[in-house]
Amino acid sequence: MIRTRSKKVLLVAPDTFPDQLLAKYNNVKHIAAAASIFPSIHELKPDVILFDHAHMSDGFEKVLRRLQTNSFYKKIKICCYKRTESVTADATLKVLGVDHMIYHEDLQKVSKSKATLNSINNIIDASLIKWVAGVA
């Protein structure tokens, strides 16, 4: 699922995530409750956090601001999965510290741009992408 280059990944998504996909991976931790994000970060010390934007819609900005202001979280890469692209909302998320945006339509079409594909593959592998596309 997750490439071995991504040492520790924290996935913040709904509970409908199939646990059998993560059963053999000890480097991915899935949480659904927004209240358990920061305790999980301190416990796991992840390299990458993948947020489902629709799942985090209410408190997402507050979480991103907290991640941005505390120096303990500076080395963590933040990724966000969104159903559709929105120029103003995406610009706000980028300013708040999101490193990579992954859109549903990008997952559906075959990309000829190797740079985009490689940057996504460095963080997430194909089975997680299939899940994100299927759940949304």
PDB file of C-alpha atoms in Angstrom:
ATOM      1  CA  MET A   1       0.000   0.000   0.000  1.00  0.00           C
ATOM      2  CA  ILE A   2       2.333   2.725   1.210  1.00  0.00           C
ATOM      3  CA  ARG A   3       5.770   2.739  -0.324  1.00  0.00           C
ATOM      4  CA  THR A   4       8.619   1.915   1.993  1.00  0.00           C
ATOM      5  CA  ARG A   5      10.121   5.349   1.364  1.00  0.00           C
ATOM      6  CA  SER A   6       7.278   6.851   3.397  1.00  0.00           C
ATOM      7  CA  LYS A   7       8.280   5.652   6.807  1.00  0.00           C
ATOM      8  CA  LYS A   8       5.204   6.532   8.863  1.00  0.00           C
ATOM      9  CA  VAL A   9       1.852   7.692   7.538  1.00  0.00           C
ATOM     10  CA  LEU A  10      -1.156   8.982   9.461  1.00  0.00           C
ATOM     11  CA  LEU A  11      -4.420   8.635   7.537  1.00  0.00           C
ATOM     12  CA  VAL A  12      -7.318  10.821   8.714  1.00  0.00           C
ATOM     13  CA  ALA A  13     -10.418   9.507   6.955  1.00  0.00           C
ATOM     14  CA  PRO A  14     -13.885   8.090   7.709  1.00  0.00           C
ATOM     15  CA  ASP A  15     -14.359   4.739   9.431  1.00  0.00           C
ATOM     16  CA  THR A  16     -15.442   3.107   6.160  1.00  0.00           C
ATOM     17  CA  PHE A  17     -11.809   2.501   5.345  1.00  0.00           C
ATOM     18  CA  PRO A  18     -11.255  -1.252   4.786  1.00  0.00           C
ATOM     19  CA  ASP A  19      -8.944  -2.471   7.558  1.00  0.00           C
ATOM     20  CA  GLN A  20      -7.826  -5.537   5.592  1.00  0.00           C
ATOM     21  CA  LEU A  21      -5.861  -3.266   3.237  1.00  0.00           C
ATOM     22  CA  LEU A  22      -3.746  -2.045   6.148  1.00  0.00           C
ATOM     23  CA  ALA A  23      -3.444  -5.362   7.997  1.00  0.00           C
ATOM     24  CA  LYS A  24       0.098  -6.176   6.872  1.00  0.00           C
ATOM     25  CA  TYR A  25       1.451  -2.626   7.099  1.00  0.00           C
ATOM     26  CA  ASN A  26       2.754  -1.349  10.378  1.00  0.00           C
ATOM     27  CA  ASN A  27       3.710   2.073   9.009  1.00  0.00           C
ATOM     28  CA  VAL A  28       0.119   3.332   8.470  1.00  0.00           C
ATOM     29  CA  LYS A  29      -2.206   4.421  11.236  1.00  0.00           C
ATOM     30  CA  HIS A  30      -5.825   5.186  10.404  1.00  0.00           C
ATOM     31  CA  ILE A  31      -7.889   7.484  12.607  1.00  0.00           C
ATOM     32  CA  ALA A  32     -11.368   8.860  12.065  1.00  0.00           C
ATOM     33  CA  ALA A  33     -11.897  11.211  14.999  1.00  0.00           C
ATOM     34  CA  ALA A  34     -10.513  14.715  14.675  1.00  0.00           C
ATOM     35  CA  ALA A  35      -9.908  14.831  18.422  1.00  0.00           C
ATOM     36  CA  SER A  36      -7.327  12.046  18.168  1.00  0.00           C
ATOM     37  CA  ILE A  37      -5.144  13.689  15.491  1.00  0.00           C
ATOM     38  CA  PHE A  38      -2.632  15.335  17.800  1.00  0.00           C
ATOM     39  CA  PRO A  39      -2.314  12.470  20.300  1.00  0.00           C
ATOM     40  CA  SER A  40      -1.710  10.184  17.311  1.00  0.00           C
ATOM     41  CA  ILE A  41       0.934  12.536  15.928  1.00  0.00           C
ATOM     42  CA  HIS A  42       2.792  12.495  19.240  1.00  0.00           C
ATOM     43  CA  GLU A  43       2.494   8.719  19.502  1.00  0.00           C
ATOM     44  CA  LEU A  44       3.436   7.842  15.900  1.00  0.00           C
ATOM     45  CA  LYS A  45       5.609  10.820  14.859  1.00  0.00           C
ATOM     46  CA  PRO A  46       4.528  10.454  11.190  1.00  0.00           C
ATOM     47  CA  ASP A  47       6.423  11.668   8.155  1.00  0.00           C
ATOM     48  CA  VAL A  48       3.207  12.191   6.142  1.00  0.00           C
ATOM     49  CA  ILE A  49      -0.385  13.014   7.122  1.00  0.00           C
ATOM     50  CA  LEU A  50      -3.123  12.376   4.556  1.00  0.00           C
ATOM     51  CA  PHE A  51      -6.390  14.203   5.244  1.00  0.00           C
ATOM     52  CA  ASP A  52      -9.735  13.551   3.568  1.00  0.00           C
ATOM     53  CA  HIS A  53     -11.045  17.106   3.054  1.00  0.00           C
ATOM     54  CA  ALA A  54     -14.727  16.107   3.131  1.00  0.00           C
ATOM     55  CA  HIS A  55     -14.217  14.263   6.406  1.00  0.00           C
ATOM     56  CA  MET A  56     -12.313  17.150   8.026  1.00  0.00           C
ATOM     57  CA  SER A  57     -14.388  20.009   6.611  1.00  0.00           C
ATOM     58  CA  ASP A  58     -15.383  21.731   9.882  1.00  0.00           C
ATOM     59  CA  GLY A  59     -12.150  21.776  11.882  1.00  0.00           C
ATOM     60  CA  PHE A  60      -9.650  21.388   9.072  1.00  0.00           C
ATOM     61  CA  GLU A  61      -8.477  25.003   9.058  1.00  0.00           C
ATOM     62  CA  LYS A  62      -7.942  24.958  12.829  1.00  0.00           C
ATOM     63  CA  VAL A  63      -5.900  21.728  12.605  1.00  0.00           C
ATOM     64  CA  LEU A  64      -3.773  23.122   9.768  1.00  0.00           C
ATOM     65  CA  ARG A  65      -3.128  26.360  11.660  1.00  0.00           C
ATOM     66  CA  ARG A  66      -2.007  24.374  14.703  1.00  0.00           C
ATOM     67  CA  LEU A  67       0.301  22.238  12.556  1.00  0.00           C
ATOM     68  CA  GLN A  68       1.734  25.378  10.930  1.00  0.00           C
ATOM     69  CA  THR A  69       2.486  27.303  14.129  1.00  0.00           C
ATOM     70  CA  ASN A  70       4.135  24.585  16.243  1.00  0.00           C
ATOM     71  CA  SER A  71       7.764  23.838  15.399  1.00  0.00           C
ATOM     72  CA  PHE A  72       7.336  20.179  16.488  1.00  0.00           C
ATOM     73  CA  TYR A  73       5.215  19.574  13.358  1.00  0.00           C
ATOM     74  CA  LYS A  74       7.423  21.407  10.813  1.00  0.00           C
ATOM     75  CA  LYS A  75       8.962  18.262   9.244  1.00  0.00           C
ATOM     76  CA  ILE A  76       5.612  16.550   8.628  1.00  0.00           C
ATOM     77  CA  LYS A  77       4.387  16.599   5.017  1.00  0.00           C
ATOM     78  CA  ILE A  78       0.655  17.278   4.731  1.00  0.00           C
ATOM     79  CA  CYS A  79      -1.464  15.895   1.884  1.00  0.00           C
ATOM     80  CA  CYS A  80      -5.114  16.564   1.237  1.00  0.00           C
ATOM     81  CA  TYR A  81      -7.565  14.560  -0.857  1.00  0.00           C
ATOM     82  CA  LYS A  82     -10.415  16.602  -2.348  1.00  0.00           C
ATOM     83  CA  ARG A  83     -13.315  15.593  -4.538  1.00  0.00           C
ATOM     84  CA  THR A  84     -13.168  18.691  -6.770  1.00  0.00           C
ATOM     85  CA  GLU A  85     -10.726  21.495  -7.431  1.00  0.00           C
ATOM     86  CA  SER A  86     -11.501  24.969  -6.107  1.00  0.00           C
ATOM     87  CA  VAL A  87      -8.973  27.692  -6.825  1.00  0.00           C
ATOM     88  CA  THR A  88      -9.710  29.915  -3.822  1.00  0.00           C
ATOM     89  CA  ALA A  89     -10.151  27.088  -1.297  1.00  0.00           C
ATOM     90  CA  ASP A  90      -7.045  25.288  -2.555  1.00  0.00           C
ATOM     91  CA  ALA A  91      -4.979  28.471  -2.341  1.00  0.00           C
ATOM     92  CA  THR A  92      -6.095  28.896   1.255  1.00  0.00           C
ATOM     93  CA  LEU A  93      -5.144  25.303   2.053  1.00  0.00           C
ATOM     94  CA  LYS A  94      -1.709  25.797   0.461  1.00  0.00           C
ATOM     95  CA  VAL A  95      -1.147  28.910   2.572  1.00  0.00           C
ATOM     96  CA  LEU A  96      -2.191  26.958   5.677  1.00  0.00           C
ATOM     97  CA  GLY A  97       0.508  24.364   5.014  1.00  0.00           C
ATOM     98  CA  VAL A  98      -0.838  21.644   2.694  1.00  0.00           C
ATOM     99  CA  ASP A  99       2.090  20.336   0.641  1.00  0.00           C
ATOM    100  CA  HIS A 100       0.220  18.153  -1.885  1.00  0.00           C
ATOM    101  CA  MET A 101      -3.354  18.261  -3.177  1.00  0.00           C
ATOM    102  CA  ILE A 102      -4.839  15.057  -4.622  1.00  0.00           C
ATOM    103  CA  TYR A 103      -8.079  15.385  -6.587  1.00  0.00           C
ATOM    104  CA  HIS A 104     -10.595  12.699  -7.466  1.00  0.00           C
ATOM    105  CA  GLU A 105     -10.413  13.528 -11.180  1.00  0.00           C
ATOM    106  CA  ASP A 106      -6.624  13.152 -11.142  1.00  0.00           C
ATOM    107  CA  LEU A 107      -7.042   9.627  -9.852  1.00  0.00           C
ATOM    108  CA  GLN A 108      -9.518   8.740 -12.597  1.00  0.00           C
ATOM    109  CA  LYS A 109      -7.537   9.844 -15.642  1.00  0.00           C
ATOM    110  CA  VAL A 110      -4.197   8.489 -16.715  1.00  0.00           C
ATOM    111  CA  SER A 111      -1.618  11.188 -16.240  1.00  0.00           C
ATOM    112  CA  LYS A 112       1.172  11.526 -18.771  1.00  0.00           C
ATOM    113  CA  SER A 113       3.086  13.890 -16.534  1.00  0.00           C
ATOM    114  CA  LYS A 114       5.708  11.792 -14.774  1.00  0.00           C
ATOM    115  CA  ALA A 115       6.544  14.528 -12.277  1.00  0.00           C
ATOM    116  CA  THR A 116       2.984  14.623 -10.942  1.00  0.00           C
ATOM    117  CA  LEU A 117       2.682  10.859 -10.918  1.00  0.00           C
ATOM    118  CA  ASN A 118       6.032  10.402  -9.201  1.00  0.00           C
ATOM    119  CA  SER A 119       5.236  12.924  -6.470  1.00  0.00           C
ATOM    120  CA  ILE A 120       1.961  11.153  -5.709  1.00  0.00           C
ATOM    121  CA  ASN A 121       3.591   7.710  -5.846  1.00  0.00           C
ATOM    122  CA  ASN A 122       6.293   8.783  -3.430  1.00  0.00           C
ATOM    123  CA  ILE A 123       3.633   9.351  -0.806  1.00  0.00           C
ATOM    124  CA  ILE A 124       0.881   6.889  -1.582  1.00  0.00           C
ATOM    125  CA  ASP A 125       0.745   3.694  -3.577  1.00  0.00           C
ATOM    126  CA  ALA A 126      -1.956   2.371  -5.900  1.00  0.00           C
ATOM    127  CA  SER A 127      -4.157   0.501  -3.424  1.00  0.00           C
ATOM    128  CA  LEU A 128      -4.613   3.573  -1.208  1.00  0.00           C
ATOM    129  CA  ILE A 129      -5.468   5.632  -4.281  1.00  0.00           C
ATOM    130  CA  LYS A 130      -8.080   3.043  -5.287  1.00  0.00           C
ATOM    131  CA  TRP A 131      -9.588   3.246  -1.803  1.00  0.00           C
ATOM    132  CA  VAL A 132      -9.726   7.056  -1.813  1.00  0.00           C
ATOM    133  CA  ALA A 133     -11.390   7.044  -5.231  1.00  0.00           C
ATOM    134  CA  GLY A 134     -13.850   4.319  -4.179  1.00  0.00           C
ATOM    135  CA  VAL A 135     -14.864   5.863  -0.830  1.00  0.00           C
ATOM    136  CA  ALA A 136     -15.395   9.327  -2.211  1.00  0.00           C
TER     137      ALA A 136
END
